[in-house]
Every structure is written in C-alpha cells, then in structure tokens.
mmCIF file of C-alpha atoms in Angstrom:
data_model
loop_
_atom_site.group_PDB
_atom_site.id
_atom_site.type_symbol
_atom_site.label_atom_id
_atom_site.label_comp_id
_atom_site.label_asym_id
_atom_site.label_seq_id
_atom_site.Cartn_x
_atom_site.Cartn_y
_atom_site.Cartn_z
ATOM 1 C CA UNK A 133 5.578 -22.498 7.285
ATOM 2 C CA UNK A 134 3.742 -20.860 4.343
ATOM 3 C CA UNK A 135 5.488 -18.728 1.766
ATOM 4 C CA UNK A 136 4.674 -15.343 0.272
ATOM 5 C CA UNK A 137 5.452 -14.340 -3.302
ATOM 6 C CA UNK A 138 7.954 -11.526 -3.802
ATOM 7 C CA UNK A 139 9.671 -9.948 -6.806
ATOM 8 C CA UNK A 140 12.557 -12.388 -6.277
ATOM 9 C CA UNK A 141 10.307 -15.407 -5.775
ATOM 10 C CA UNK A 142 8.604 -17.120 -2.842
ATOM 11 C CA UNK A 143 9.878 -16.371 0.656
ATOM 12 C CA UNK A 144 9.034 -18.147 3.890
ATOM 13 C CA UNK A 145 6.743 -15.814 5.854
ATOM 14 C CA UNK A 146 8.987 -16.390 8.840
ATOM 15 C CA UNK A 147 11.790 -14.701 6.913
ATOM 16 C CA UNK A 148 9.924 -11.486 6.083
ATOM 17 C CA UNK A 149 11.394 -9.822 9.151
ATOM 18 C CA UNK A 150 10.864 -6.125 9.748
ATOM 19 C CA UNK A 151 8.207 -5.088 7.254
ATOM 20 C CA UNK A 152 6.827 -1.743 6.143
ATOM 21 C CA UNK A 153 3.336 -2.570 4.951
ATOM 22 C CA UNK A 154 2.582 0.210 2.448
ATOM 23 C CA UNK A 155 5.423 1.650 0.367
ATOM 24 C CA UNK A 156 5.918 2.236 -3.356
ATOM 25 C CA UNK A 157 9.018 1.919 -5.479
ATOM 26 C CA UNK A 158 7.563 4.251 -8.116
ATOM 27 C CA UNK A 159 4.213 5.980 -8.582
ATOM 28 C CA UNK A 160 3.893 7.096 -12.198
ATOM 29 C CA UNK A 161 1.430 8.214 -14.865
ATOM 30 C CA UNK A 162 2.863 6.273 -17.824
ATOM 31 C CA UNK A 163 0.958 7.917 -20.670
ATOM 32 C CA UNK A 164 1.773 11.404 -19.353
ATOM 33 C CA UNK A 165 5.413 10.570 -18.746
ATOM 34 C CA UNK A 166 5.821 8.954 -22.167
ATOM 35 C CA UNK A 167 4.552 12.086 -23.885
ATOM 36 C CA UNK A 168 5.675 14.901 -21.586
ATOM 37 C CA UNK A 169 8.168 13.402 -19.173
ATOM 38 C CA UNK A 170 11.505 14.097 -20.875
ATOM 39 C CA UNK A 171 12.133 16.978 -18.488
ATOM 40 C CA UNK A 172 11.341 14.900 -15.402
ATOM 41 C CA UNK A 173 12.231 11.284 -16.146
ATOM 42 C CA UNK A 174 15.663 9.812 -16.802
ATOM 43 C CA UNK A 175 15.432 6.034 -16.504
ATOM 44 C CA UNK A 176 19.009 5.440 -15.402
ATOM 45 C CA UNK A 177 18.978 8.286 -12.888
ATOM 46 C CA UNK A 178 15.704 7.157 -11.365
ATOM 47 C CA UNK A 179 16.761 3.496 -11.170
ATOM 48 C CA UNK A 180 20.088 4.386 -9.519
ATOM 49 C CA UNK A 181 18.304 6.674 -7.059
ATOM 50 C CA UNK A 182 15.818 3.928 -6.166
ATOM 51 C CA UNK A 183 18.616 1.435 -5.571
ATOM 52 C CA UNK A 184 20.352 3.906 -3.257
ATOM 53 C CA UNK A 185 17.189 4.707 -1.265
ATOM 54 C CA UNK A 186 16.234 1.068 -0.835
ATOM 55 C CA UNK A 187 19.771 0.077 0.171
ATOM 56 C CA UNK A 188 19.695 2.765 2.868
ATOM 57 C CA UNK A 189 16.375 1.421 4.081
ATOM 58 C CA UNK A 190 17.827 -2.080 4.220
ATOM 59 C CA UNK A 191 20.761 -0.792 6.259
ATOM 60 C CA UNK A 192 18.264 0.433 8.872
ATOM 61 C CA UNK A 193 17.105 -3.154 9.353
ATOM 62 C CA UNK A 194 14.014 -3.256 7.130
ATOM 63 C CA UNK A 195 13.941 -6.549 5.250
ATOM 64 C CA UNK A 196 10.580 -6.322 3.438
ATOM 65 C CA UNK A 197 8.403 -3.659 1.858
ATOM 66 C CA UNK A 198 4.868 -4.307 0.704
ATOM 67 C CA UNK A 199 4.233 -2.354 -2.504
ATOM 68 C CA UNK A 200 0.566 -1.748 -3.422
ATOM 69 C CA UNK A 201 1.351 -0.188 -6.813
ATOM 70 C CA UNK A 202 -1.320 -1.533 -9.155
ATOM 71 C CA UNK A 203 -2.907 -0.543 -12.468
ATOM 72 C CA UNK A 204 -3.708 3.148 -12.114
ATOM 73 C CA UNK A 205 -0.436 3.914 -10.330
ATOM 74 C CA UNK A 206 2.004 2.965 -13.072
ATOM 75 C CA UNK A 207 2.885 -0.595 -12.060
ATOM 76 C CA UNK A 208 5.772 -1.890 -14.203
ATOM 77 C CA UNK A 209 7.348 -4.988 -12.713
ATOM 78 C CA UNK A 210 10.429 -5.299 -15.012
ATOM 79 C CA UNK A 211 11.775 -1.997 -13.671
ATOM 80 C CA UNK A 212 11.116 -3.012 -10.066
ATOM 81 C CA UNK A 213 12.781 -6.386 -10.681
ATOM 82 C CA UNK A 214 15.841 -4.659 -12.129
ATOM 83 C CA UNK A 215 16.130 -2.545 -8.979
ATOM 84 C CA UNK A 216 15.445 -5.452 -6.632
ATOM 85 C CA UNK A 217 18.297 -7.419 -8.240
ATOM 86 C CA UNK A 218 20.649 -4.821 -6.751
ATOM 87 C CA UNK A 219 19.061 -4.620 -3.280
ATOM 88 C CA UNK A 220 18.785 -7.399 -0.687
ATOM 89 C CA UNK A 221 15.178 -6.576 0.151
ATOM 90 C CA UNK A 222 11.914 -8.476 -0.190
ATOM 91 C CA UNK A 223 9.433 -6.527 -2.312
ATOM 92 C CA UNK A 224 5.897 -7.894 -2.194
ATOM 93 C CA UNK A 225 3.703 -6.676 -5.060
ATOM 94 C CA UNK A 226 -0.041 -6.411 -5.588
ATOM 95 C CA UNK A 227 -2.834 -6.810 -8.064
ATOM 96 C CA UNK A 228 -5.957 -4.696 -8.207
ATOM 97 C CA UNK A 229 -7.081 -1.355 -9.567
ATOM 98 C CA UNK A 230 -6.483 2.174 -8.298
ATOM 99 C CA UNK A 231 -9.148 4.728 -9.068
ATOM 100 C CA UNK A 232 -11.128 7.116 -6.922
ATOM 101 C CA UNK A 233 -14.286 6.643 -8.967
ATOM 102 C CA UNK A 234 -14.661 5.373 -12.551
ATOM 103 C CA UNK A 235 -13.045 2.274 -14.035
ATOM 104 C CA UNK A 236 -10.895 2.612 -17.179
ATOM 105 C CA UNK A 237 -12.708 2.503 -20.511
ATOM 106 C CA UNK A 238 -10.842 -0.735 -21.199
ATOM 107 C CA UNK A 239 -13.198 -2.352 -18.666
ATOM 108 C CA UNK A 240 -16.259 -0.164 -19.023
ATOM 109 C CA UNK A 241 -18.001 -2.167 -21.754
ATOM 110 C CA UNK A 242 -17.046 -5.671 -20.594
ATOM 111 C CA UNK A 243 -18.415 -7.729 -17.766
ATOM 112 C CA UNK A 244 -21.739 -8.324 -16.018
ATOM 113 C CA UNK A 245 -24.348 -5.676 -16.760
ATOM 114 C CA UNK A 246 -22.337 -4.006 -19.543
ATOM 115 C CA UNK A 247 -23.038 -3.717 -23.269
ATOM 116 C CA UNK A 248 -20.801 -6.684 -24.118
ATOM 117 C CA UNK A 249 -21.597 -8.677 -20.975
ATOM 118 C CA UNK A 250 -19.624 -11.754 -19.985
ATOM 119 C CA UNK A 251 -17.679 -12.650 -16.873
ATOM 120 C CA UNK A 252 -15.974 -9.988 -14.794
ATOM 121 C CA UNK A 253 -12.637 -9.309 -16.534
ATOM 122 C CA UNK A 254 -11.151 -7.725 -13.429
ATOM 123 C CA UNK A 255 -11.480 -10.965 -11.503
ATOM 124 C CA UNK A 256 -9.798 -12.822 -14.361
ATOM 125 C CA UNK A 257 -6.976 -10.263 -14.454
ATOM 126 C CA UNK A 258 -6.424 -10.416 -10.700
ATOM 127 C CA UNK A 259 -6.415 -14.198 -10.666
ATOM 128 C CA UNK A 260 -3.882 -14.334 -13.485
ATOM 129 C CA UNK A 261 -1.551 -11.938 -11.635
ATOM 130 C CA UNK A 262 -1.745 -14.157 -8.552
ATOM 131 C CA UNK A 263 -1.514 -17.570 -10.199
ATOM 132 C CA UNK A 264 0.632 -17.029 -13.291
ATOM 133 C CA UNK A 265 2.444 -13.767 -12.711
ATOM 134 C CA UNK A 266 2.251 -10.159 -13.851
ATOM 135 C CA UNK A 267 2.770 -9.151 -17.464
ATOM 136 C CA UNK A 268 4.823 -12.167 -18.467
ATOM 137 C CA UNK A 269 7.449 -11.559 -15.768
ATOM 138 C CA UNK A 270 6.578 -14.598 -13.665
ATOM 139 C CA UNK A 271 6.440 -12.315 -10.621
ATOM 140 C CA UNK A 272 3.256 -13.149 -8.749
ATOM 141 C CA UNK A 273 1.061 -10.762 -6.821
ATOM 142 C CA UNK A 274 0.666 -11.640 -3.143
ATOM 143 C CA UNK A 275 -2.170 -9.301 -2.178
ATOM 144 C CA UNK A 276 -5.057 -7.252 -3.556
ATOM 145 C CA UNK A 277 -5.353 -3.468 -3.622
ATOM 146 C CA UNK A 278 -8.409 -1.281 -4.101
ATOM 147 C CA UNK A 279 -9.757 2.136 -3.119
ATOM 148 C CA UNK A 280 -12.786 3.500 -1.312
ATOM 149 C CA UNK A 281 -12.219 7.236 -1.281
ATOM 150 C CA UNK A 282 -14.345 10.198 -0.169
ATOM 151 C CA UNK A 283 -16.859 9.590 -2.982
ATOM 152 C CA UNK A 284 -17.608 6.225 -1.414
ATOM 153 C CA UNK A 285 -18.903 3.158 -3.174
ATOM 154 C CA UNK A 286 -19.811 4.594 -6.546
ATOM 155 C CA UNK A 287 -21.199 2.045 -9.046
ATOM 156 C CA UNK A 288 -17.780 1.480 -10.635
ATOM 157 C CA UNK A 289 -16.031 1.391 -7.271
ATOM 158 C CA UNK A 290 -18.541 -1.162 -6.032
ATOM 159 C CA UNK A 291 -17.822 -3.301 -9.071
ATOM 160 C CA UNK A 292 -14.076 -3.174 -8.402
ATOM 161 C CA UNK A 293 -14.521 -4.093 -4.764
ATOM 162 C CA UNK A 294 -16.723 -7.065 -5.648
ATOM 163 C CA UNK A 295 -14.020 -8.281 -8.060
ATOM 164 C CA UNK A 296 -11.423 -7.915 -5.296
ATOM 165 C CA UNK A 297 -13.658 -9.735 -2.823
ATOM 166 C CA UNK A 298 -14.357 -12.558 -5.278
ATOM 167 C CA UNK A 299 -10.631 -12.995 -5.930
ATOM 168 C CA UNK A 300 -9.925 -13.084 -2.213
ATOM 169 C CA UNK A 301 -12.636 -15.670 -1.580
ATOM 170 C CA UNK A 302 -11.249 -17.892 -4.358
ATOM 171 C CA UNK A 303 -7.565 -17.574 -3.452
ATOM 172 C CA UNK A 304 -7.344 -16.482 0.182
ATOM 173 C CA UNK A 305 -4.981 -13.668 -0.868
ATOM 174 C CA UNK A 306 -5.248 -10.720 1.571
ATOM 175 C CA UNK A 307 -6.502 -7.225 0.795
ATOM 176 C CA UNK A 308 -5.237 -3.699 1.416
ATOM 177 C CA UNK A 309 -7.807 -1.002 0.731
ATOM 178 C CA UNK A 310 -6.961 2.685 0.387
ATOM 179 C CA UNK A 311 -9.534 4.614 2.408
ATOM 180 C CA UNK A 312 -10.334 8.188 3.337
ATOM 181 C CA UNK A 313 -9.967 8.466 7.104
ATOM 182 C CA UNK A 314 -11.755 11.811 7.357
ATOM 183 C CA UNK A 315 -14.820 10.305 5.648
ATOM 184 C CA UNK A 316 -14.289 7.015 7.518
ATOM 185 C CA UNK A 317 -14.754 5.003 4.336
ATOM 186 C CA UNK A 318 -13.022 2.033 5.916
ATOM 187 C CA UNK A 319 -16.420 1.242 7.380
ATOM 188 C CA UNK A 320 -17.955 1.081 3.881
ATOM 189 C CA UNK A 321 -15.198 -1.207 2.651
ATOM 190 C CA UNK A 322 -15.522 -3.590 5.575
ATOM 191 C CA UNK A 323 -19.297 -3.728 5.210
ATOM 192 C CA UNK A 324 -19.000 -4.712 1.549
ATOM 193 C CA UNK A 325 -16.237 -7.234 2.204
ATOM 194 C CA UNK A 326 -18.121 -8.834 5.071
ATOM 195 C CA UNK A 327 -21.252 -9.249 2.946
ATOM 196 C CA UNK A 328 -19.122 -10.728 0.142
ATOM 197 C CA UNK A 329 -17.583 -13.372 2.398
ATOM 198 C CA UNK A 330 -14.147 -11.824 2.898
ATOM 199 C CA UNK A 331 -12.167 -12.849 5.969
ATOM 200 C CA UNK A 332 -11.779 -9.440 7.628
ATOM 201 C CA UNK A 333 -8.677 -10.599 9.488
ATOM 202 C CA UNK A 334 -7.033 -10.542 6.047
ATOM 203 C CA UNK A 335 -7.855 -6.868 5.407
ATOM 204 C CA UNK A 336 -5.678 -3.826 6.080
ATOM 205 C CA UNK A 337 -7.696 -0.612 6.143
ATOM 206 C CA UNK A 338 -5.106 1.581 4.501
ATOM 207 C CA UNK A 339 -4.574 5.150 5.701
ATOM 208 C CA UNK A 340 -6.812 4.650 8.738
ATOM 209 C CA UNK A 341 -3.908 6.165 10.659
ATOM 210 C CA UNK A 342 -4.727 9.543 9.131
ATOM 211 C CA UNK A 343 -7.449 9.623 11.808
ATOM 212 C CA UNK A 344 -7.082 10.147 15.547
ATOM 213 C CA UNK A 345 -10.675 9.107 16.197
ATOM 214 C CA UNK A 346 -10.078 6.238 18.582
ATOM 215 C CA UNK A 347 -13.654 5.005 18.333
ATOM 216 C CA UNK A 348 -13.328 4.632 14.556
ATOM 217 C CA UNK A 349 -9.971 2.897 14.840
ATOM 218 C CA UNK A 350 -11.206 0.571 17.566
ATOM 219 C CA UNK A 351 -14.170 -0.342 15.378
ATOM 220 C CA UNK A 352 -11.851 -1.396 12.543
ATOM 221 C CA UNK A 353 -9.786 -3.558 14.876
ATOM 222 C CA UNK A 354 -12.771 -4.996 16.746
ATOM 223 C CA UNK A 355 -14.231 -6.194 13.447
ATOM 224 C CA UNK A 356 -11.026 -8.165 12.870
ATOM 225 C CA UNK A 357 -9.323 -5.915 10.321
ATOM 226 C CA UNK A 358 -5.929 -4.238 10.660
ATOM 227 C CA UNK A 359 -5.365 -0.507 11.069
ATOM 228 C CA UNK A 360 -3.016 0.830 8.414
ATOM 229 C CA UNK A 361 -0.936 3.443 10.258
ATOM 230 C CA UNK A 362 0.855 3.841 6.977
ATOM 231 C CA UNK A 363 1.301 7.512 6.126
ATOM 232 C CA UNK A 364 4.000 8.621 8.508
ATOM 233 C CA UNK A 365 5.594 11.770 7.132
ATOM 234 C CA UNK A 366 2.467 13.104 5.435
ATOM 235 C CA UNK A 367 1.948 15.658 8.160
ATOM 236 C CA UNK A 368 -0.610 17.666 6.188
ATOM 237 C CA UNK A 369 -3.060 14.793 6.768
ATOM 238 C CA UNK A 370 -2.064 14.113 10.371
ATOM 239 C CA UNK A 371 1.033 15.443 12.180
ATOM 240 C CA UNK A 372 3.569 12.873 13.327
ATOM 241 C CA UNK A 373 3.173 13.660 17.020
ATOM 242 C CA UNK A 374 -0.570 13.048 16.809
ATOM 243 C CA UNK A 375 -0.094 9.826 14.837
ATOM 244 C CA UNK A 376 2.335 8.640 17.509
ATOM 245 C CA UNK A 377 -0.006 9.568 20.359
ATOM 246 C CA UNK A 378 -2.873 7.698 18.710
ATOM 247 C CA UNK A 379 -0.831 4.531 18.204
ATOM 248 C CA UNK A 380 0.510 4.724 21.749
ATOM 249 C CA UNK A 381 -3.034 5.033 23.089
ATOM 250 C CA UNK A 382 -4.184 2.029 21.046
ATOM 251 C CA UNK A 383 -1.195 -0.033 22.142
ATOM 252 C CA UNK A 384 -1.944 0.802 25.764
ATOM 253 C CA UNK A 385 -5.430 -0.621 25.195
ATOM 254 C CA UNK A 386 -4.064 -3.845 23.721
ATOM 255 C CA UNK A 387 -4.490 -3.135 20.009
ATOM 256 C CA UNK A 388 -0.863 -3.595 18.893
ATOM 257 C CA UNK A 389 -1.851 -6.851 17.176
ATOM 258 C CA UNK A 390 -4.157 -4.843 14.890
ATOM 259 C CA UNK A 391 -1.738 -2.162 13.646
ATOM 260 C CA UNK A 392 0.845 -2.073 10.842
ATOM 261 C CA UNK A 393 3.254 0.751 10.047
ATOM 262 C CA UNK A 394 4.528 2.451 6.880
ATOM 263 C CA UNK A 395 4.947 5.802 5.124
ATOM 264 C CA UNK A 396 3.128 5.398 1.764
ATOM 265 C CA UNK A 397 6.363 6.869 0.425
ATOM 266 C CA UNK A 398 8.130 6.138 -2.864
ATOM 267 C CA UNK A 399 11.517 6.438 -4.491
ATOM 268 C CA UNK A 400 9.863 8.761 -6.983
ATOM 269 C CA UNK A 401 6.279 9.927 -7.483
ATOM 270 C CA UNK A 402 5.468 11.962 -10.569
ATOM 271 C CA UNK A 403 2.609 13.768 -8.824
ATOM 272 C CA UNK A 404 5.388 16.165 -7.806
ATOM 273 C CA UNK A 405 7.580 16.372 -10.896
ATOM 274 C CA UNK A 406 9.808 19.331 -11.635
ATOM 275 C CA UNK A 407 9.337 22.428 -9.497
ATOM 276 C CA UNK A 408 6.563 20.665 -7.616
ATOM 277 C CA UNK A 409 9.149 18.212 -6.258
ATOM 278 C CA UNK A 410 10.956 20.973 -4.382
ATOM 279 C CA UNK A 411 7.657 22.244 -3.000
ATOM 280 C CA UNK A 412 6.752 18.733 -1.862
ATOM 281 C CA UNK A 413 10.071 18.335 -0.081
ATOM 282 C CA UNK A 414 9.578 21.660 1.704
ATOM 283 C CA UNK A 415 6.028 20.812 2.759
ATOM 284 C CA UNK A 416 6.715 17.159 3.610
ATOM 285 C CA UNK A 417 10.358 16.910 4.691
ATOM 286 C CA UNK A 418 9.752 13.669 6.616
ATOM 287 C CA UNK A 419 7.909 11.819 3.854
ATOM 288 C CA UNK A 420 10.578 9.231 3.067
ATOM 289 C CA UNK A 421 11.394 5.603 3.847
ATOM 290 C CA UNK A 422 13.668 6.328 6.823
ATOM 291 C CA UNK A 423 11.304 8.449 8.932
ATOM 292 C CA UNK A 424 9.807 5.601 10.974
ATOM 293 C CA UNK A 425 13.114 4.062 12.035
ATOM 294 C CA UNK A 426 14.956 7.314 12.585
ATOM 295 C CA UNK A 427 12.197 9.379 14.195
ATOM 296 C CA UNK A 428 8.923 7.573 14.855
ATOM 297 C CA UNK A 429 10.132 4.495 16.724
ATOM 298 C CA UNK A 430 12.030 6.588 19.300
ATOM 299 C CA UNK A 431 8.896 8.707 19.771
ATOM 300 C CA UNK A 432 6.737 5.621 20.253
ATOM 301 C CA UNK A 433 9.178 4.283 22.852
ATOM 302 C CA UNK A 434 9.005 7.598 24.698
ATOM 303 C CA UNK A 435 5.201 7.280 24.705
ATOM 304 C CA UNK A 436 5.435 3.887 26.430
ATOM 305 C CA UNK A 437 5.165 1.537 23.454
ATOM 306 C CA UNK A 438 7.228 -1.552 24.304
ATOM 307 C CA UNK A 439 9.763 -3.378 22.170
ATOM 308 C CA UNK A 440 7.429 -6.367 22.049
ATOM 309 C CA UNK A 441 4.643 -4.148 20.713
ATOM 310 C CA UNK A 442 6.947 -2.652 18.081
ATOM 311 C CA UNK A 443 7.942 -6.156 17.001
ATOM 312 C CA UNK A 444 4.279 -7.106 16.842
ATOM 313 C CA UNK A 445 3.466 -4.185 14.523
ATOM 314 C CA UNK A 446 6.557 -4.469 12.330
ATOM 315 C CA UNK A 447 7.180 -8.235 12.199
ATOM 316 C CA UNK A 448 4.407 -10.412 13.577
ATOM 317 C CA UNK A 449 1.380 -8.646 12.069
ATOM 318 C CA UNK A 450 2.765 -8.642 8.488
ATOM 319 C CA UNK A 451 3.731 -12.298 8.923
ATOM 320 C CA UNK A 452 0.212 -13.136 10.078
ATOM 321 C CA UNK A 453 -1.351 -11.132 7.215
ATOM 322 C CA UNK A 454 0.476 -13.240 4.625
ATOM 323 C CA UNK A 455 0.131 -16.584 6.412
#
C-alpha cells in the first residue's frame, strides 16, 4: 500500500484512519507578529496550548489532520514538529502559496514573462518541498494548496495555479484549493486544472461546503473532484444545521464518496489576536477541532447519514486522495 508523508515521516495510507481534511496548527502573520506580537504571542504558552488541543482531538478518535498552511499563512515546520513530537497524531503538511490576488514581490520579477525571466520559481519551490523537504527540516509536503477567491483568476493567481498544476502533473501529488463558494470559484479552478492536465479526482474544492447550492456541489462531484465540507463551526458563512442538511441530501443521492469533512480551525490564528479573540469566540463558539465529533456527527446520523457513509467521508476518501 502507498505511503503519505507526514511531519513524523511516511505513513501507510491505510493507517491514516479518521482524518480531518482541512485544519491548521497555527495561522500567523510572521512579520507582524515579530514586530508587534509581544502582547499576543508567547511561544511556550502557544505550543503548550496546541499540544493540549491536539491531544484532546486525538482522544476523540481522530488520527490524522491535513494542514494546508503554506507560504502566506505563516508556515513554520520546526514549531509544528515540536508539537507533533508530543502528540500521537499524523499531521500532513502542504506546499503552495496563499494569496487572494497578487504574488509576493519575491516572485514578481522572476519567472516566465517577467523582467528577469527564467523558469517558474514557484514550481521549483513546490517540487523541492515535495522531494527534499521544507526549509531544511526533511519534512516533505504531501499535497498542494492554492486559492481562487472572489476576485477569480487574476493574472498572478493564474500564474500560481499553473505552477500548482505543473507540480501535480510532474509528481501526482494531490491539490486542495481554497475557493469562494458564494462566487462558485471552484468551477474556475477545475476548468484551469482540467485544461492543464490535472487529474480532477485528486482535487479537493476547499470550502465548497459553505454553499447549499446542490447543483453547484453536484457539478464539482460529477467532474470527479471532492467537495470540501471543511468549515464546520464558521456559522457566519453557513450555519451548522444547513451544512448538515446539505451533506445529508448529497449522501442520500450517493455522493458520500465525494465529500470530506473538517473545520478549517486552528490552535491559534492571529487574525483574532487580543480583544478580537474574545469577539471571535463569542461569534463562532463552535469553531474548534472538536465540533464535528461532538456535535456534527450526531446531527448527520439523525438526518439519516449511515455509519458506512461517515466512514467513507472520514476514512476512505482521505485514504483515496493520498493513494
């Protein structure tokens, strides 16, 4: 059976077990935190808190989280590895680039069609993360992450997606793409990937579960891609009861094999530092790693989703994605 790379090394895909397909250990803005974060960031406190939260998740029976934290979201593998050494959990990490529009200036002048020209540096960076490891840690990325937000395929965004597609075609590594469900940008992403030769069965359309438009969700699945029902707890985008009803309806139609589950939660996200953290917790009290197992799965069962279908979404689909 094939293996998948994790923070602790390669793992047989058959041993991934119950998997949440879109979670973050940390989401940070490193340059802001380094200059202004003394009030909000204490390394030892945050590491201990992450260990505690991930241990509690493991106690609920989750054995793997898939972490799409890439450049643009504060990816720092040594910190994640330190935490993972204290938690018996598989953490699968990604390569790619997170931006809603423009690429960083580091890349702006390099690559095809730029002032300096040359090969696409993003493809080289992604390939190195997959084949050699990230930042000298030896931890290898096991999937690709990009974004197609409300602004759509801007010139820079198109360039990123072509680099992701080229890396996928060369390596076979799967893709998770952050999309805007209200603008249905998953369609744009799949169109580009299909034209670039990507195997759409290896694509998760992230945040598609923010939508209850069954026609849109069926279209994603019918094209071969997987519906990322991966923002449970973010009720401002789509209330939990409506998310559950949508998944139950899709399962009743035979689409369980095209759905994965998660929260898009984190141990700590600096978007809500300081006083904003308390506001976030008041507005989004269910946005945490335990919401699916404690609340959502019982609701899905009540809506007629079977144990076999839950196993398909939580175990078999992630296994297939990484096979």
